[in-house]
Tab-separated table of C-alpha atoms and ligand atoms in Angstrom:
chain	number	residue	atom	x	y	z
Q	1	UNK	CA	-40.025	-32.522	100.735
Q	2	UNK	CA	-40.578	-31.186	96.780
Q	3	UNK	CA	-40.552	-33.856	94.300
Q	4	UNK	CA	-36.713	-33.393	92.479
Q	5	UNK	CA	-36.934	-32.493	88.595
Q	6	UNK	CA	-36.284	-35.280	86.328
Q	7	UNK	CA	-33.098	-34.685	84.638
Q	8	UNK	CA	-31.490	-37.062	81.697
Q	9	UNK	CA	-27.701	-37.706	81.688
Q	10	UNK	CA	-26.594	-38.869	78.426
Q	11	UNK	CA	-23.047	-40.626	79.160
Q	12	UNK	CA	-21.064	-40.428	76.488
Q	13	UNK	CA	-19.403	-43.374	75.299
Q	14	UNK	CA	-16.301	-43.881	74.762
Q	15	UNK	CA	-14.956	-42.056	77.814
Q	16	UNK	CA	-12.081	-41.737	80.690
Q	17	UNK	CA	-9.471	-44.023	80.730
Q	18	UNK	CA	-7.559	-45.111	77.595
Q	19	UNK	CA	-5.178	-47.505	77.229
Q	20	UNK	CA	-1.632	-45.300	77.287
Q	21	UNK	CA	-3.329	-44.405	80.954
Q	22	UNK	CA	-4.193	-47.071	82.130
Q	23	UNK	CA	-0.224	-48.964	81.076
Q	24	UNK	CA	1.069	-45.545	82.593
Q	25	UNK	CA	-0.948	-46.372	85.736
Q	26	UNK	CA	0.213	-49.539	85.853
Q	27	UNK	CA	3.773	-49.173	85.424
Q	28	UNK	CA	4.054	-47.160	88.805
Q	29	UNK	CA	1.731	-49.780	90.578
Q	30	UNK	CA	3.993	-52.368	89.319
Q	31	UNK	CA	7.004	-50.385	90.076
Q	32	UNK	CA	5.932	-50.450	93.401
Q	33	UNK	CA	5.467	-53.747	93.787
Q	34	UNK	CA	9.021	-54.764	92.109
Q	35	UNK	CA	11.074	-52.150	93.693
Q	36	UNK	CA	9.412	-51.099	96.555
Q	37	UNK	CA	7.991	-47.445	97.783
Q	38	UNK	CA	9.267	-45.063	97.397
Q	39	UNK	CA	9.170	-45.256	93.583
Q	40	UNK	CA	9.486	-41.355	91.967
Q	41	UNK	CA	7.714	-40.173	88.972
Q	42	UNK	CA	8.419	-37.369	86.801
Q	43	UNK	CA	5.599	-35.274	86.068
Q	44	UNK	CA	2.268	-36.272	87.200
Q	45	UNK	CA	1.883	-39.720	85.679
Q	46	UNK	CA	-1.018	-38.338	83.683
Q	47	UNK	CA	-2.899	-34.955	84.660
Q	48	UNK	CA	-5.388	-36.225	87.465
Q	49	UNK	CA	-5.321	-34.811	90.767
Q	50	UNK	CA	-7.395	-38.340	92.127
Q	51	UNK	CA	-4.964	-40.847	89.959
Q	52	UNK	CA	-1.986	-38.851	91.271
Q	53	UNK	CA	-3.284	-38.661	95.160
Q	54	UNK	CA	-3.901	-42.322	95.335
Q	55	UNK	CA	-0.416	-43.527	93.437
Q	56	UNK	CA	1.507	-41.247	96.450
Q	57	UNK	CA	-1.108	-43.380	98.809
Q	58	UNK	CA	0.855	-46.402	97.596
Q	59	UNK	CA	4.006	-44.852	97.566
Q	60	UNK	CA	4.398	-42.798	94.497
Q	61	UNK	CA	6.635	-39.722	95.158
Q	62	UNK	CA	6.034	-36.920	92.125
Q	63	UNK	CA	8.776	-34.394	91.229
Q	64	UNK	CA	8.835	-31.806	88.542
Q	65	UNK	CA	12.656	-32.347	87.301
Q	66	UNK	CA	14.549	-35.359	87.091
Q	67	UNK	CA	17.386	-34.094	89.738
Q	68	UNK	CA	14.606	-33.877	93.104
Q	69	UNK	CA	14.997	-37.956	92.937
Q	70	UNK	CA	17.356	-39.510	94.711
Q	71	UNK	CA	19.694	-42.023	92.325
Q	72	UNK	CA	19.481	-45.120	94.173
Q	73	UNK	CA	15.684	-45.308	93.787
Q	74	UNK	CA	13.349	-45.720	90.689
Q	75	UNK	CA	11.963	-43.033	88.813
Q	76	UNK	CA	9.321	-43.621	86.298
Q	77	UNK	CA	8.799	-41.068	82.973
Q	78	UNK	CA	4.985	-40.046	82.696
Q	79	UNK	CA	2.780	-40.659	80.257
Q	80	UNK	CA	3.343	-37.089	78.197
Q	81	UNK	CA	6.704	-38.450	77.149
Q	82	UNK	CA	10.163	-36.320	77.970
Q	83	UNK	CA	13.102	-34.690	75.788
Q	84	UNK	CA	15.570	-37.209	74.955
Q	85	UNK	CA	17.934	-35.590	77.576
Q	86	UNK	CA	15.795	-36.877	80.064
Q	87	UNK	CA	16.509	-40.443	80.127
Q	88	UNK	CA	19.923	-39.421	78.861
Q	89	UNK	CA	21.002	-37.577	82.353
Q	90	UNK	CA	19.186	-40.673	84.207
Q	91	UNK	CA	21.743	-42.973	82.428
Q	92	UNK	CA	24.227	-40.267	83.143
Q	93	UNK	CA	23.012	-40.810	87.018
Q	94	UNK	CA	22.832	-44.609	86.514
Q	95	UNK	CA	19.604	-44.403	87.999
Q	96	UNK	CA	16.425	-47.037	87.382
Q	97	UNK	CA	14.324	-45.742	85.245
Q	98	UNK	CA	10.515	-46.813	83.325
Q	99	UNK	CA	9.015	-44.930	80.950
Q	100	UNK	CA	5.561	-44.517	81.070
Q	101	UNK	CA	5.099	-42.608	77.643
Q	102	UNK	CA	2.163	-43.695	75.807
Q	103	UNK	CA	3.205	-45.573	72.364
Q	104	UNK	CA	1.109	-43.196	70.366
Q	105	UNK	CA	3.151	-40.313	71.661
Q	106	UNK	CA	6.375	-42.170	70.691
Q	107	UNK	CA	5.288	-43.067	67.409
Q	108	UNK	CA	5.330	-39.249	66.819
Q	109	UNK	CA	8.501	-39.065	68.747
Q	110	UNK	CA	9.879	-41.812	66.144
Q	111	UNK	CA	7.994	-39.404	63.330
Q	112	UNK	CA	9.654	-36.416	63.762
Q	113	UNK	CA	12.832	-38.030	63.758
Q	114	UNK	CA	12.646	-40.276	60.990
Q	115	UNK	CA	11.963	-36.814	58.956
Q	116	UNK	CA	14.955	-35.173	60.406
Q	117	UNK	CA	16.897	-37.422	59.332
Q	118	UNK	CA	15.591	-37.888	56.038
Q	119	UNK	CA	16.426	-34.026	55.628
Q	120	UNK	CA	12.874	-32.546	56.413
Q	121	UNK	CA	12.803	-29.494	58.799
Q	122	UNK	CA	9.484	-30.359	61.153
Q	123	UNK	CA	6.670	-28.294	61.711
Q	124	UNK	CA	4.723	-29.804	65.300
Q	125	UNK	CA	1.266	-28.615	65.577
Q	126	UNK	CA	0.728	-27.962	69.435
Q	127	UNK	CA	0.280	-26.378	72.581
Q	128	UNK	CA	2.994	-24.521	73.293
Q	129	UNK	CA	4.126	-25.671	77.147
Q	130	UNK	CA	2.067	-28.763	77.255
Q	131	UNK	CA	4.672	-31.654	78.723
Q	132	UNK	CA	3.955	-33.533	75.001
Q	133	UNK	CA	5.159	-30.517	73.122
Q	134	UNK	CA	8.017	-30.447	75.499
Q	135	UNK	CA	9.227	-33.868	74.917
Q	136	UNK	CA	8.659	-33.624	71.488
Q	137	UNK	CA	10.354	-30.701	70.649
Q	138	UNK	CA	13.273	-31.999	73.120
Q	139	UNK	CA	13.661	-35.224	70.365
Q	140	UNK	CA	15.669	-33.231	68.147
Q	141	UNK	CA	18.325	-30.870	67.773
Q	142	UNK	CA	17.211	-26.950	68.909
Q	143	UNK	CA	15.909	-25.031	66.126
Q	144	UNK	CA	15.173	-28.586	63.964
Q	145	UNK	CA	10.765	-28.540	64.945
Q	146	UNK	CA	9.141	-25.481	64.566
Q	147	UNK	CA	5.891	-25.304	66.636
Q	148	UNK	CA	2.477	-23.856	65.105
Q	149	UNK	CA	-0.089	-23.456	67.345
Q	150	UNK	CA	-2.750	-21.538	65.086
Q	151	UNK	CA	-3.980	-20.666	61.452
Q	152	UNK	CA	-2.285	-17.793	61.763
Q	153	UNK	CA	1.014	-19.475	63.016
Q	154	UNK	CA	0.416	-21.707	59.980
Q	155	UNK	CA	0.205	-18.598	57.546
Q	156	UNK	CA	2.890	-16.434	58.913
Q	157	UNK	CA	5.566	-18.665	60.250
Q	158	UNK	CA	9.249	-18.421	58.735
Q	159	UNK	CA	10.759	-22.366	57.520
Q	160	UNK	CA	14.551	-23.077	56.730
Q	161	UNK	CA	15.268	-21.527	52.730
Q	162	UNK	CA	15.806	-24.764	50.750
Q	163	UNK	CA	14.809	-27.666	53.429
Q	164	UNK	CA	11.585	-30.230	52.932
Q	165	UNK	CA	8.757	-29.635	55.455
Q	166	UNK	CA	7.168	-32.056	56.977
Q	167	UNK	CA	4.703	-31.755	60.057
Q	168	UNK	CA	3.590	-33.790	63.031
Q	169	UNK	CA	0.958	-33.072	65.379
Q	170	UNK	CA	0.183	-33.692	69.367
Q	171	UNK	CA	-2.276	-36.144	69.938
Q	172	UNK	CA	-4.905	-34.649	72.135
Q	173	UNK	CA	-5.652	-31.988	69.946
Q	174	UNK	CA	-9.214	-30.977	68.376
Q	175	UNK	CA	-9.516	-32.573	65.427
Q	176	UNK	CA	-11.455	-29.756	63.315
Q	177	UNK	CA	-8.912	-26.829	64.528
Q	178	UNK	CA	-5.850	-29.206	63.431
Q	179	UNK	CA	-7.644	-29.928	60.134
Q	180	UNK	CA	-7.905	-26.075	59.344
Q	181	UNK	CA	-4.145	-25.740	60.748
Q	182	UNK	CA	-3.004	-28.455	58.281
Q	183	UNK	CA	-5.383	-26.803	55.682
Q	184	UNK	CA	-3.607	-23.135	55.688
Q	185	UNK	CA	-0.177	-25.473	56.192
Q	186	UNK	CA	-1.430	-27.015	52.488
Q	187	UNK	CA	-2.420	-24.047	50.974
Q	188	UNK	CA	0.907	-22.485	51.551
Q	189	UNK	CA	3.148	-25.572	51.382
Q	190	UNK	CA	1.859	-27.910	48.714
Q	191	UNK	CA	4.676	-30.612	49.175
Q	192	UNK	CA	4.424	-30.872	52.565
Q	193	UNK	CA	4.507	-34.241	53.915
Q	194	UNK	CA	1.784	-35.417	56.433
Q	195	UNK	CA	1.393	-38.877	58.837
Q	196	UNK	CA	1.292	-41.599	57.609
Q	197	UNK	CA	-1.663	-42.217	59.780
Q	198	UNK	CA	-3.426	-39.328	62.223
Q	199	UNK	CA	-1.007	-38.253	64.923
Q	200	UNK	CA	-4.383	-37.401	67.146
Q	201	UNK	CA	-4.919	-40.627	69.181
Q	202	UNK	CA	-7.720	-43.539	68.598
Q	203	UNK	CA	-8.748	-42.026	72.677
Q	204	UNK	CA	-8.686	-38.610	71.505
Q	205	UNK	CA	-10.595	-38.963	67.868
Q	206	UNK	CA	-13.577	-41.472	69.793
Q	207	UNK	CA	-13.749	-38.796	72.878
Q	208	UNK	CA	-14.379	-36.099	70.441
Q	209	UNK	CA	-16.888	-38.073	68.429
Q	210	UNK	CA	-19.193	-39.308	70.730
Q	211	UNK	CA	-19.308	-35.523	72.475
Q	212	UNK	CA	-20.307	-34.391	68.807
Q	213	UNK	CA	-22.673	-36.632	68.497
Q	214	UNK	CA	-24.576	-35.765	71.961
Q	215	UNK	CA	-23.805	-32.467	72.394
Q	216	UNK	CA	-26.475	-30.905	70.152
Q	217	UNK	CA	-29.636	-32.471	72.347
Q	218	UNK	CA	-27.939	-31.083	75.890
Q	219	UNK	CA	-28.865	-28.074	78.029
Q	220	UNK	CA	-25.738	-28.253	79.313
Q	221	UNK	CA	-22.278	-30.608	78.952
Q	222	UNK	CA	-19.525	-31.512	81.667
Q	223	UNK	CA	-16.566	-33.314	81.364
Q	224	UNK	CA	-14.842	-34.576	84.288
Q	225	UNK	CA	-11.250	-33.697	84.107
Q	226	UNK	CA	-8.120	-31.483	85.308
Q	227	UNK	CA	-7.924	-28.056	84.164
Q	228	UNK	CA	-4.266	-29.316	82.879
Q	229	UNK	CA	-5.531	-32.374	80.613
Q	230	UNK	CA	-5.521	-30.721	77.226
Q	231	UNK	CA	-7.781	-33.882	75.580
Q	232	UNK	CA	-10.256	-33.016	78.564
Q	233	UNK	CA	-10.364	-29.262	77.345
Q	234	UNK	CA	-10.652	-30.109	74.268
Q	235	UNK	CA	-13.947	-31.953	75.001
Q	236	UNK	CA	-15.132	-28.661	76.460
Q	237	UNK	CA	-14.712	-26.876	72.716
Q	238	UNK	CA	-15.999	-29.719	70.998
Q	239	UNK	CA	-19.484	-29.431	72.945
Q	240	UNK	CA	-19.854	-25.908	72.358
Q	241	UNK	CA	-18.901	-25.783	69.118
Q	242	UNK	CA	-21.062	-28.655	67.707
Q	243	UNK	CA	-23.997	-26.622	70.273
Q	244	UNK	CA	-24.227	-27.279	73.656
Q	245	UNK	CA	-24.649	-24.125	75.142
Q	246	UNK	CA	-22.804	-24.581	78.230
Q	247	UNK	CA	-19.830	-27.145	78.418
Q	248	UNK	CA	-17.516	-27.333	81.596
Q	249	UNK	CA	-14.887	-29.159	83.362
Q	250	UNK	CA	-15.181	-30.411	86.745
Q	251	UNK	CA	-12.615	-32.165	88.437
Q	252	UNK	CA	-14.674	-33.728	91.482
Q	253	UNK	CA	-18.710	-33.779	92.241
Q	254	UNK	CA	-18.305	-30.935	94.510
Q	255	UNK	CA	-16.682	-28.717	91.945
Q	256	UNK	CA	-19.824	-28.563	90.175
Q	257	UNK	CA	-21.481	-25.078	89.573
Q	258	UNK	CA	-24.977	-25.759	90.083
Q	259	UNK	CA	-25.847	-22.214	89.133
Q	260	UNK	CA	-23.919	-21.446	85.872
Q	261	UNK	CA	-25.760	-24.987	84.876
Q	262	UNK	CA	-28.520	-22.787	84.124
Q	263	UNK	CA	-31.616	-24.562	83.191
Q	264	UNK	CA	-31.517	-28.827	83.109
Q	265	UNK	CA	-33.598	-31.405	81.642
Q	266	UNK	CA	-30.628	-32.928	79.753
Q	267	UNK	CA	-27.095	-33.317	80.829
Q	268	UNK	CA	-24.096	-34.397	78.766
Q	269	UNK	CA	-21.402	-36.088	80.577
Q	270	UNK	CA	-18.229	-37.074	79.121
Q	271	UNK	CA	-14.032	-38.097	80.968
Q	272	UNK	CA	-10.971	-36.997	79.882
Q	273	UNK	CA	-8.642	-39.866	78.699
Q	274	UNK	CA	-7.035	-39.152	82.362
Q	275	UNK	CA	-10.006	-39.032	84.516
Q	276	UNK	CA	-11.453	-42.254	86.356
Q	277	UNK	CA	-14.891	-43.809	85.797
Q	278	UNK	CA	-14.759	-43.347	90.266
Q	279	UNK	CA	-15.347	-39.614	89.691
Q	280	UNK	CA	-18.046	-39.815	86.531
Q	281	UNK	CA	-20.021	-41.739	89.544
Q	282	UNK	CA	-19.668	-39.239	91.999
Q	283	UNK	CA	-20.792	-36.476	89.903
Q	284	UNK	CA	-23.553	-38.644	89.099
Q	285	UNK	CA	-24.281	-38.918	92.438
Q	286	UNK	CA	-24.312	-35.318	92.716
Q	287	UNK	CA	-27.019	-34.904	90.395
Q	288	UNK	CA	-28.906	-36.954	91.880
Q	289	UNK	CA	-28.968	-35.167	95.118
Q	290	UNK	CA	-30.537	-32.594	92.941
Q	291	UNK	CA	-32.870	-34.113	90.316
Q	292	UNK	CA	-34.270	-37.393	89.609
Q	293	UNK	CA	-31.806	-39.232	86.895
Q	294	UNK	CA	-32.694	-41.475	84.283
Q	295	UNK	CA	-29.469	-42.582	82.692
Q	296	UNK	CA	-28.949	-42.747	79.084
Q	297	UNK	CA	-25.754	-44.662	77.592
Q	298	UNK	CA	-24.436	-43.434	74.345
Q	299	UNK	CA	-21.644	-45.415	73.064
Q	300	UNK	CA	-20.909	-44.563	69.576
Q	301	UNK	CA	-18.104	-47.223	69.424
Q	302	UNK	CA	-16.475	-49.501	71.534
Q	303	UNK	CA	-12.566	-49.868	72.108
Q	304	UNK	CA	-10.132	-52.701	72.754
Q	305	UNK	CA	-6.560	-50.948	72.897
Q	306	UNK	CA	-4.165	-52.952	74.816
Q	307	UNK	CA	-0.345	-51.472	75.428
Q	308	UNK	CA	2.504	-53.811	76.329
Q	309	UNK	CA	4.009	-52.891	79.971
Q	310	UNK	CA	8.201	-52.345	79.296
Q	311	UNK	CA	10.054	-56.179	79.322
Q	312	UNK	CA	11.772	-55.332	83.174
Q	313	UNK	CA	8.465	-55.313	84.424
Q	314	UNK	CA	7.206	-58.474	82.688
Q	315	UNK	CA	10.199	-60.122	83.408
Q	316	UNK	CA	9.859	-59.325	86.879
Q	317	UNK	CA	6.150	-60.104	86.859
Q	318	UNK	CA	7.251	-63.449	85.406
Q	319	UNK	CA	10.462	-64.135	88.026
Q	320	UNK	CA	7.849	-63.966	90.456
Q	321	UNK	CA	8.721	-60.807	92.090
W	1	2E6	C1	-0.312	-38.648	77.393
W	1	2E6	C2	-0.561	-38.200	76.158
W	1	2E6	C3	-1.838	-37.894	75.851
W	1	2E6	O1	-2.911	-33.132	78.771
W	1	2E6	P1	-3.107	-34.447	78.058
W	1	2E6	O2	-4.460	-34.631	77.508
W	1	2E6	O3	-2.024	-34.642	77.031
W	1	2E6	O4	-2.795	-35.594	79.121
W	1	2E6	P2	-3.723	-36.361	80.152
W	1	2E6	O5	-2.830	-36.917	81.188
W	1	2E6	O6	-4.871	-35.543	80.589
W	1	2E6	O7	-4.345	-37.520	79.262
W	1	2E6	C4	-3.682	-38.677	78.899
W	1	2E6	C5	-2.574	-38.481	77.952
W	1	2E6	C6	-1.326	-38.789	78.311
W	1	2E6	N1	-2.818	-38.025	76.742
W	2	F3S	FE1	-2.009	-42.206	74.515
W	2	F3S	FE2	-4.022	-40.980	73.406
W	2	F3S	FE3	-4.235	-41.819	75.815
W	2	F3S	S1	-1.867	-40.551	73.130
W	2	F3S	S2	-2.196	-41.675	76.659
W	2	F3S	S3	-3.951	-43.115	73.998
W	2	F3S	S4	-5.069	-39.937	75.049
């Protein structure tokens, strides 16, 4: 048998799981637990075919709308966040309900509406269709956020005569298009009022960084994540753009496109905030059914984010249940 190439994989660091997926994750598995299966979930929990498979393994039943779950059972908000009508009609239902948003997507929730009612009409910088724009938007009154998904959005769009702006941003979004978004935002809007602190997460802004910081000594980059995770696309743009020739997502080791790889000596490999460290091995292990790896770690900074699970559960947890 030929000798296999020698290939480098330099694994980004930090990558996968952050800590608003990993307290999502863990609200349905304790859901489970105190409730019993099945539990329902709105949404996929976060956008990861694997996570989602093996939470319906334990019981998890996923619907797309609130009304598909029955109301004498459980049902658990995912990590995206919802509209505020959402928990609204479950009260309406009198149903059980957990919600697995992440706190740095209700902080912006809490954002948008402390502007409101401080008089400010809200600009959201977004994805238009994404769950978090959804459940952003759906905090406030129709008509109150305005969404701009582009510089050209940002120099074109019509505001409320007479009303404050203000603008808030999603949290998985590329840091270096938002900053020329909020730029042309600026440049037309002087007096606009910005975060107090970065809407774009702590996961997203590390993800981003240590791609960057790799991506210029790769032949080629993947990043292991669901074609639905925007902070895993985003990785994808960030490679190419700070040049890595060829970036792509793969959800699973045998999604991998050995030929548009193109030529390898050095791989970049990078997880979306929703992807687990399980499928970074097995497309390691795929590569090395093709080449001979030598592993490189490159952590550009470590991370110790903890999130709180809701009281019910910890009082639950704590009854013994
Ligand atoms: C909630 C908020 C932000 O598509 P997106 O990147 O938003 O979501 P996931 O599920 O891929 O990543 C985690 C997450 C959840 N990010
Ligand atoms: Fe939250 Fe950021 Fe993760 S908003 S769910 S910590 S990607």
């Amino acid at each position: 048998m030929a000798a296999k190439p020698p290939l480098t994989i330099l694994l980004a660091g930090p990558r996968g799981f952050c800590a608003g997926v990993d307290r999502a994750i863990e609200i349905v598995e304790r859901a489970l637990q105190v409730y019993g299966a099945p539990v329902y979930v709105r949404h996929e929990i976060v956008h990861n075919r694997f996570v989602v498979e093996s939470l319906e393994a334990k019981g998890a039943v996923f619907v797309k709308e609130l009304d598909e779950a029955p109301v004498d059972k459980p049902v658990v908000f995912s990590a995206h966040g919802v509209p505020k009508s959402v928990p609204a009609e479950a009260e309406r239902r009198r149903m059980i309900y957990l919600d697995a948003t992440c706190p740095l997507v209700s902080k912006v929730h809490h954002e948008a509406a402390r502007h409101h009612k401080e008089g400010f009409h809200v600009l959201l910088i977004g994805h238009e269709g994404h769950p978090e724009v959804i459940g952003t938007m759906g905090q406030l009154p129709e008509g109150a956020i305005t969404l701009v998904e582009t510089v050209a959005d940002a120099q074109t769009l019509d505001v409320p005569a007479g009303k404050p702006l203000a603008f808030v941003t999603q949290t998985t979004l590329s840091l270096d298009d938002t900053a020329e978004i909020v730029a042309a935002l600026r440049a037309r809007f002087p007096e606009i009022e910005a975060p107090r602190k970065e809407d774009i997460c702590y996961a997203t802004t590390n993800r981003q960084q240590a791609v960057k910081a790799l991506a210029g000594e790769c032949d080629a980059l993947l990043v292991v994540g669901a074609p639905n995770s925007s902070n895993s696309k985003r990785l994808v743009e960030v490679a190419e753009k700070a040049g890595c020739p060829r970036a792509f997502l793969v959800q699973r080791g045998a999604d991998i496109d050995w030929d548009a790889l193109g030529p390898l000596r050095t791989l970049g490999l990078t997880a979306g905030a929703s992807a687990p460290e399980v499928l970074v091995e097995e497309v390691i292990a795929a590569f090395r059914e093709h080449y001979e790896v030598t592993l490189e770690a490159r952590d550009l900074t470590q991370e110790d984010v903890h999130f709180k699970l809701p009281r019910v559960l910890l009082d639950a947890a704590e009854a013994g249940e």
